[in-house]
XYZ file of C-alpha atoms in Angstrom:
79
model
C 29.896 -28.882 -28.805
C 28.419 -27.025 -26.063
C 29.067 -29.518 -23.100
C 32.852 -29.582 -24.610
C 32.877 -25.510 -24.540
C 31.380 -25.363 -21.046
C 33.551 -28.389 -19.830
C 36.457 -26.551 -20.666
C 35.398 -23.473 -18.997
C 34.219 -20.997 -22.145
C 30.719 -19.898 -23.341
C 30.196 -18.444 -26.821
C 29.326 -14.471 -26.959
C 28.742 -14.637 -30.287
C 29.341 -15.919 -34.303
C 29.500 -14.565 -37.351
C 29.724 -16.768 -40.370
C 29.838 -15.837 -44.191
C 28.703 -18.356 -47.005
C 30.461 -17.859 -50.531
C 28.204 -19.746 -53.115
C 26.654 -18.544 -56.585
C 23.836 -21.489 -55.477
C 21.564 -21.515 -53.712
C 20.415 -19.275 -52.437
C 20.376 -19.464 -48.276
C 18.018 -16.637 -47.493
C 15.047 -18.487 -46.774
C 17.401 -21.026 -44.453
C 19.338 -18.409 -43.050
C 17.093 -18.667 -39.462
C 17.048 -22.567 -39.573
C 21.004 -22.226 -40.194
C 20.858 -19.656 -37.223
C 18.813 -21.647 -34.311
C 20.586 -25.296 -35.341
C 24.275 -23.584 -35.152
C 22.732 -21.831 -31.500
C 21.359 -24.787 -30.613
C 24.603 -27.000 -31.069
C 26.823 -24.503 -29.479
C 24.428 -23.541 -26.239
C 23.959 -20.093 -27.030
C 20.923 -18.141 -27.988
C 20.003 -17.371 -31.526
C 20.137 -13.846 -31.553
C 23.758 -14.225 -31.059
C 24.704 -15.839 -34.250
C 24.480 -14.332 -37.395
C 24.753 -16.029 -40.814
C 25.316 -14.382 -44.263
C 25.739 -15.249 -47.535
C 27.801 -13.873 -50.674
C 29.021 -14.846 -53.722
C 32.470 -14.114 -56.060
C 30.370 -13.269 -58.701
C 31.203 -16.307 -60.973
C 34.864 -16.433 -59.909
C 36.760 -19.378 -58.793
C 35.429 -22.521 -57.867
C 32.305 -20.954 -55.577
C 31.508 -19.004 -58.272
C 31.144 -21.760 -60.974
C 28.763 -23.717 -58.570
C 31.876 -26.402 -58.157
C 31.518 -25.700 -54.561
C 30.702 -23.278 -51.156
C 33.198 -21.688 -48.951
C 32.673 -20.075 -45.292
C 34.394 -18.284 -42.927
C 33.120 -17.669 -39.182
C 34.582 -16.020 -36.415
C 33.253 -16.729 -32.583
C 34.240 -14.621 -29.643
C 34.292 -16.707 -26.581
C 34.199 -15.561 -22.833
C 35.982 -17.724 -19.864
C 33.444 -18.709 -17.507
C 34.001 -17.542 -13.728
């Protein structure tokens, strides 16, 4: 992903993603989950940041059916 991004003339600033799960828990991956997604998009890990909620037993995340997430990146053009 990061030779696409660069090829195409952007660099990543930064992401933010949110996990919705009841299960598991992703604490103790949170800074694997953080270096592979900084690692596959050629940015450093301090600028990606990875949460987790739940729906408190609502919907289809909240039975354990399934996870949702949501991430936002703000890219820059490259000069």
């Amino acid at each position: 992903m990061a030779a696409l991004l660069q090829e195409r003339g952007w660099a990543v600033v930064n992401i933010d993603a949110t996990l919705i799960a009841q299960a598991p828990k992703v604490g103790p991956y949170r800074p694997e989950m953080e270096a592979n997604l900084s690692a596959a998009l050629g940015t450093d890990a301090d600028r990606v940041n990875v949460k987790a909620t739940t729906e408190e037993h609502l919907g289809f995340t909240g039975d354990g059916s399934g996870m949702a997430a949501h991430a936002v990146a703000l890219l820059e053009r490259l000069p």
